[in-house]
Short mmCIF file of C-alpha atoms and ligand atoms in Angstrom, two decimals:
data_model
loop_
_atom_site.label_atom_id
_atom_site.label_comp_id
_atom_site.label_asym_id
_atom_site.label_seq_id
_atom_site.Cartn_x
_atom_site.Cartn_y
_atom_site.Cartn_z
CA MET A 224 -1.21 -1.23 -10.62
CA ARG A 225 -4.32 0.14 -9.31
CA ILE A 226 -5.03 3.85 -10.39
CA TYR A 227 -7.41 6.02 -8.78
CA CYS A 228 -8.42 9.29 -10.59
CA GLU A 229 -9.71 11.83 -8.09
CA LYS A 230 -11.24 15.12 -9.08
CA ASP A 231 -8.82 17.33 -7.10
CA TYR A 232 -6.08 17.52 -4.53
CA ASN A 233 -8.44 17.23 -1.54
CA ALA A 234 -9.98 14.09 -2.88
CA MET A 235 -6.66 12.49 -3.84
CA SER A 236 -5.31 13.35 -0.12
CA ARG A 237 -8.42 11.84 1.40
CA ARG A 238 -8.09 8.70 -0.47
CA ALA A 239 -4.34 8.44 0.31
CA ALA A 240 -4.93 8.87 3.94
CA ALA A 241 -7.70 6.25 4.06
CA ILE A 242 -5.23 3.66 2.47
CA ILE A 243 -2.53 4.79 5.13
CA ALA A 244 -5.01 4.67 7.81
CA ALA A 245 -6.27 1.24 6.57
CA GLN A 246 -2.57 -0.15 6.88
CA VAL A 247 -2.26 1.36 10.50
CA VAL A 248 -5.67 -0.18 11.57
CA SER A 249 -4.85 -3.52 10.13
CA LYS A 250 -1.29 -3.84 11.52
CA PRO A 251 -0.83 -1.28 14.29
CA ASP A 252 2.92 -1.92 14.62
CA CYS A 253 3.47 -1.66 10.83
CA VAL A 254 6.40 0.17 9.12
CA LEU A 255 5.25 3.09 7.04
CA GLY A 256 7.57 4.46 4.63
CA LEU A 257 6.97 8.23 4.45
CA ALA A 258 7.67 10.79 1.94
CA THR A 259 7.95 14.78 1.76
CA GLY A 260 7.38 17.19 -0.85
CA SER A 261 4.29 19.27 -1.07
CA THR A 262 2.08 16.38 -2.44
CA PRO A 263 1.50 14.38 0.65
CA ILE A 264 0.79 17.21 2.87
CA GLY A 265 -3.04 16.86 2.47
CA ALA A 266 -2.88 13.28 3.40
CA TYR A 267 -0.87 13.95 6.40
CA GLN A 268 -3.33 16.72 7.52
CA GLN A 269 -6.24 14.18 7.13
CA LEU A 270 -4.37 11.59 9.15
CA VAL A 271 -3.86 14.06 12.09
CA LYS A 272 -7.60 14.92 11.99
CA TRP A 273 -8.46 11.21 12.24
CA TYR A 274 -5.82 10.87 15.12
CA GLN A 275 -7.48 13.94 16.80
CA GLN A 276 -10.89 12.48 16.67
CA GLY A 277 -9.61 9.23 18.26
CA ASP A 278 -10.16 7.16 15.24
CA LEU A 279 -6.43 6.42 14.55
CA SER A 280 -3.38 5.81 16.66
CA PHE A 281 0.37 5.63 15.60
CA ALA A 282 1.45 4.50 19.10
CA GLN A 283 3.09 1.30 17.80
CA VAL A 284 3.99 2.52 14.18
CA ARG A 285 7.51 2.47 13.09
CA SER A 286 8.45 4.95 10.31
CA VAL A 287 11.37 5.24 7.88
CA ASN A 288 11.60 8.25 5.59
CA LEU A 289 12.84 8.22 2.01
CA ASP A 290 15.42 10.83 2.02
CA GLU A 291 17.17 13.91 3.40
CA TYR A 292 19.23 16.91 2.29
CA VAL A 293 22.98 16.81 2.81
CA GLY A 294 23.95 19.67 5.22
CA LEU A 295 20.73 20.67 6.66
CA ALA A 296 20.18 20.25 10.31
CA PRO A 297 16.98 18.56 11.68
CA THR A 298 15.86 22.04 12.86
CA HIS A 299 16.43 23.78 9.57
CA ASP A 300 13.02 24.41 8.32
CA GLN A 301 13.49 22.89 4.87
CA SER A 302 15.09 19.70 6.31
CA TYR A 303 12.95 16.56 5.73
CA ARG A 304 13.18 15.83 9.38
CA TYR A 305 11.64 19.11 10.26
CA PHE A 306 8.90 18.61 7.57
CA MET A 307 7.91 15.39 9.15
CA GLN A 308 7.84 16.86 12.70
CA HIS A 309 5.99 19.84 11.41
CA ASN A 310 3.43 18.00 9.20
CA LEU A 311 2.78 14.76 11.07
CA PHE A 312 5.03 13.54 13.99
CA ASP A 313 4.34 16.51 16.29
CA HIS A 314 0.60 16.15 16.06
CA VAL A 315 0.07 12.34 16.60
CA ASP A 316 1.22 9.83 19.06
CA ILE A 317 4.00 8.18 17.18
CA VAL A 318 6.96 7.37 19.56
CA PRO A 319 9.79 9.86 18.41
CA GLU A 320 12.36 6.93 18.80
CA ASN A 321 10.37 4.91 16.19
CA THR A 322 10.76 7.51 13.57
CA ASN A 323 13.67 7.31 11.25
CA VAL A 324 14.99 9.89 8.71
CA PRO A 325 18.76 9.84 7.26
CA SER A 326 20.75 12.44 8.85
CA GLY A 327 21.92 15.28 6.67
CA LEU A 328 24.61 16.19 8.99
CA ALA A 329 26.52 13.06 9.26
CA PRO A 330 30.25 13.57 8.73
CA ASP A 331 30.48 10.66 6.64
CA ALA A 332 27.84 10.31 4.02
CA GLY A 333 28.61 6.78 3.00
CA LEU A 334 28.55 5.41 6.64
CA GLU A 335 25.32 7.19 7.10
CA CYS A 336 23.78 5.56 4.22
CA ALA A 337 24.92 2.10 5.23
CA ARG A 338 23.59 2.68 8.75
CA TYR A 339 20.15 3.89 7.39
CA GLU A 340 19.95 0.85 5.06
CA ASP A 341 20.55 -1.44 8.07
CA VAL A 342 17.87 0.47 10.00
CA VAL A 343 15.21 -0.04 7.21
CA LYS A 344 16.36 -3.78 6.81
CA ALA A 345 16.19 -4.49 10.57
CA LEU A 346 12.68 -3.13 10.71
CA GLY A 347 11.74 -5.53 7.71
CA TYR A 348 11.36 -2.93 5.10
CA ALA A 349 8.17 -0.85 4.75
CA ASP A 350 4.77 -2.43 4.99
CA LEU A 351 3.39 0.56 2.91
CA GLN A 352 5.78 3.01 1.26
CA LEU A 353 4.36 6.30 0.30
CA LEU A 354 6.05 8.02 -2.66
CA GLY A 355 5.64 11.42 -4.26
CA LEU A 356 7.04 12.01 -7.94
CA GLY A 357 9.53 14.26 -9.05
CA ARG A 358 8.68 16.00 -12.45
CA ASN A 359 11.38 13.95 -13.97
CA GLY A 360 10.09 10.69 -12.51
CA HIS A 361 12.39 10.56 -9.38
CA ILE A 362 11.30 8.74 -6.37
CA GLY A 363 12.80 9.69 -3.25
CA PHE A 364 15.94 11.45 -4.53
CA ASN A 365 16.60 8.58 -7.07
CA GLU A 366 17.43 10.88 -10.10
CA PRO A 367 17.21 9.67 -13.71
CA CYS A 368 20.56 7.89 -14.50
CA ASP A 369 21.98 4.95 -16.19
CA HIS A 370 21.16 2.34 -13.62
CA PHE A 371 18.83 1.59 -10.73
CA PRO A 372 20.72 2.31 -7.55
CA VAL A 373 20.02 -0.49 -5.15
CA ALA A 374 20.60 0.73 -1.61
CA THR A 375 20.47 3.98 0.35
CA HIS A 376 23.20 6.27 -1.31
CA LEU A 377 24.31 9.87 -1.76
CA VAL A 378 23.04 11.52 -4.76
CA ASP A 379 23.95 14.63 -6.57
CA LEU A 380 20.57 16.51 -7.40
CA THR A 381 19.82 17.23 -10.94
CA GLN A 382 19.34 20.97 -12.10
CA SER A 383 15.57 20.18 -12.79
CA THR A 384 15.07 19.04 -9.14
CA ILE A 385 17.14 21.84 -7.78
CA GLU A 386 14.90 24.33 -9.77
CA ALA A 387 11.61 22.53 -8.72
CA ASN A 388 12.46 22.51 -4.94
CA ALA A 389 13.86 26.27 -5.17
CA ARG A 390 10.46 27.43 -4.23
CA PHE A 391 11.04 26.30 -0.73
CA PHE A 392 14.21 28.25 -0.27
CA ALA A 393 15.34 31.98 -0.76
CA SER A 394 17.03 31.02 -4.03
CA ALA A 395 17.94 28.06 -6.11
CA ASP A 396 21.63 28.81 -4.79
CA ASP A 397 20.36 27.88 -1.43
CA VAL A 398 19.06 24.38 -2.33
CA PRO A 399 21.44 21.66 -1.19
CA LYS A 400 22.97 20.09 -4.21
CA GLN A 401 23.20 16.71 -2.53
CA ALA A 402 20.91 14.39 -0.64
CA LEU A 403 20.81 10.85 0.85
CA THR A 404 18.06 8.62 -0.29
CA MET A 405 16.86 5.11 0.04
CA GLY A 406 17.58 3.19 -3.08
CA ILE A 407 15.35 1.83 -5.73
CA GLY A 408 16.04 -1.64 -4.11
CA THR A 409 15.25 -0.28 -0.90
CA ILE A 410 11.83 1.03 -1.96
CA MET A 411 11.05 -2.00 -4.05
CA ARG A 412 11.30 -4.25 -1.09
CA ALA A 413 8.16 -2.52 0.57
CA ARG A 414 5.20 -4.75 0.69
CA SER A 415 2.87 -2.15 -1.03
CA ILE A 416 3.44 1.28 -2.46
CA LEU A 417 1.29 4.28 -2.63
CA VAL A 418 2.10 7.00 -5.20
CA VAL A 419 0.54 10.33 -5.00
CA ALA A 420 0.60 13.07 -7.84
CA SER A 421 -1.22 16.23 -8.05
CA GLY A 422 -1.06 18.94 -10.93
CA ALA A 423 -0.42 19.18 -14.55
CA ASP A 424 3.29 19.32 -14.13
CA LYS A 425 3.34 15.75 -12.98
CA ALA A 426 1.28 14.57 -16.06
CA ASP A 427 4.38 13.59 -18.12
CA ALA A 428 5.91 11.69 -15.11
CA VAL A 429 2.79 9.77 -14.40
CA ALA A 430 2.26 8.72 -17.90
CA LYS A 431 5.99 7.49 -18.23
CA THR A 432 5.68 5.73 -14.75
CA VAL A 433 2.49 3.94 -15.75
CA ALA A 434 2.77 3.19 -19.58
CA GLY A 435 6.40 3.93 -20.50
CA PRO A 436 9.33 1.57 -20.94
CA VAL A 437 11.01 0.51 -17.63
CA THR A 438 14.24 2.55 -17.62
CA PRO A 439 16.40 4.17 -14.93
CA GLU A 440 16.00 7.37 -17.19
CA VAL A 441 12.48 7.41 -15.41
CA PRO A 442 13.16 5.87 -11.85
CA ALA A 443 9.44 5.55 -11.09
CA SER A 444 9.08 3.48 -14.19
CA ILE A 445 10.48 0.35 -12.09
CA LEU A 446 6.99 0.44 -10.09
CA GLN A 447 5.52 -1.42 -13.15
CA LEU A 448 7.48 -4.50 -11.87
CA HIS A 449 6.17 -4.27 -8.20
CA PRO A 450 3.24 -6.42 -7.50
CA ASN A 451 1.41 -4.02 -5.40
CA VAL A 452 1.27 -0.46 -6.45
CA THR A 453 -1.55 2.00 -6.07
CA ILE A 454 -1.34 5.48 -7.80
CA ILE A 455 -3.70 8.18 -6.73
CA GLY A 456 -3.75 11.24 -8.97
CA ASP A 457 -6.01 14.22 -9.51
CA GLU A 458 -7.28 14.79 -13.06
CA ALA A 459 -4.55 17.12 -13.96
CA ALA A 460 -1.71 14.73 -12.93
CA LEU A 461 -3.49 11.74 -14.85
CA SER A 462 -4.30 13.89 -17.97
CA GLY A 463 -1.47 12.12 -19.88
CA LEU A 464 -2.97 8.67 -19.44
CA LYS A 465 -5.31 7.36 -22.18
C1 GLP B 275 11.49 16.01 -3.69
C2 GLP B 275 11.29 14.61 -2.76
C3 GLP B 275 10.43 13.56 -3.39
C4 GLP B 275 9.15 14.38 -3.91
C5 GLP B 275 9.46 15.48 -4.79
C6 GLP B 275 8.16 16.06 -5.33
O1 GLP B 275 12.35 15.91 -4.47
N1 GLP B 275 12.70 14.03 -2.55
O2 GLP B 275 10.24 12.62 -2.57
O3 GLP B 275 8.29 13.31 -4.26
O4 GLP B 275 10.16 16.36 -4.10
O5 GLP B 275 7.71 17.10 -4.52
P1 GLP B 275 6.33 17.62 -4.59
O6 GLP B 275 5.36 16.64 -4.12
O7 GLP B 275 6.52 18.98 -3.89
O8 GLP B 275 6.10 18.10 -6.06
#
């Protein structure tokens, strides 16, 4: 694992954006695995800036997102499809048909998971997968459990995740209780993985990801077994590392 400690959120975001931009420049038709949550927003803003300056093009990029809430329409302002449109896709030249997010409205979640896994597989999996970290060490929506789920699947969100994400909804009751997420196997097939973490509330998850035992109780700990992982954190998020 390569670990970069940046002084604050802006520096973290800029370095993350630089690594994503380097991927796009070196392979213009790459498959980007994209993430939601508040942490990657600064990196997306930087990518939009470079696109607007004419320094970066997403015209040939294909994208696959990690996850989506069950029951939220793409137009719902807390859906992850909406997040991606609003924070990145609407502001760059990515071709809409080349962007993929699981559908939270599919009548049969199992079928949608199988369809989505096939989409990611047909694209050859991600060249670069961006990940945020849940406070409990979840990646995508792979919550702590007794095994590492392999493929895209339906999950029941833990109370800790529902509470952490309640800040984006009117109340915790409005947070969807289920989500569709790429599996740990789907994520681990990415050729490279970039984790971003910011703030003291991620310090414990970062420490366990980097230096704890590899266990499905901390899903991100499996990244220790991936050959090409970069973690970029600000000082607060990395404060639990020696
Ligand atoms: C959600 C997403 C994760 C994200 C996590 C952390 O649970 N499914 O992909 O990493 O939130 O979000 P934040 O960056 O807002 O702390």
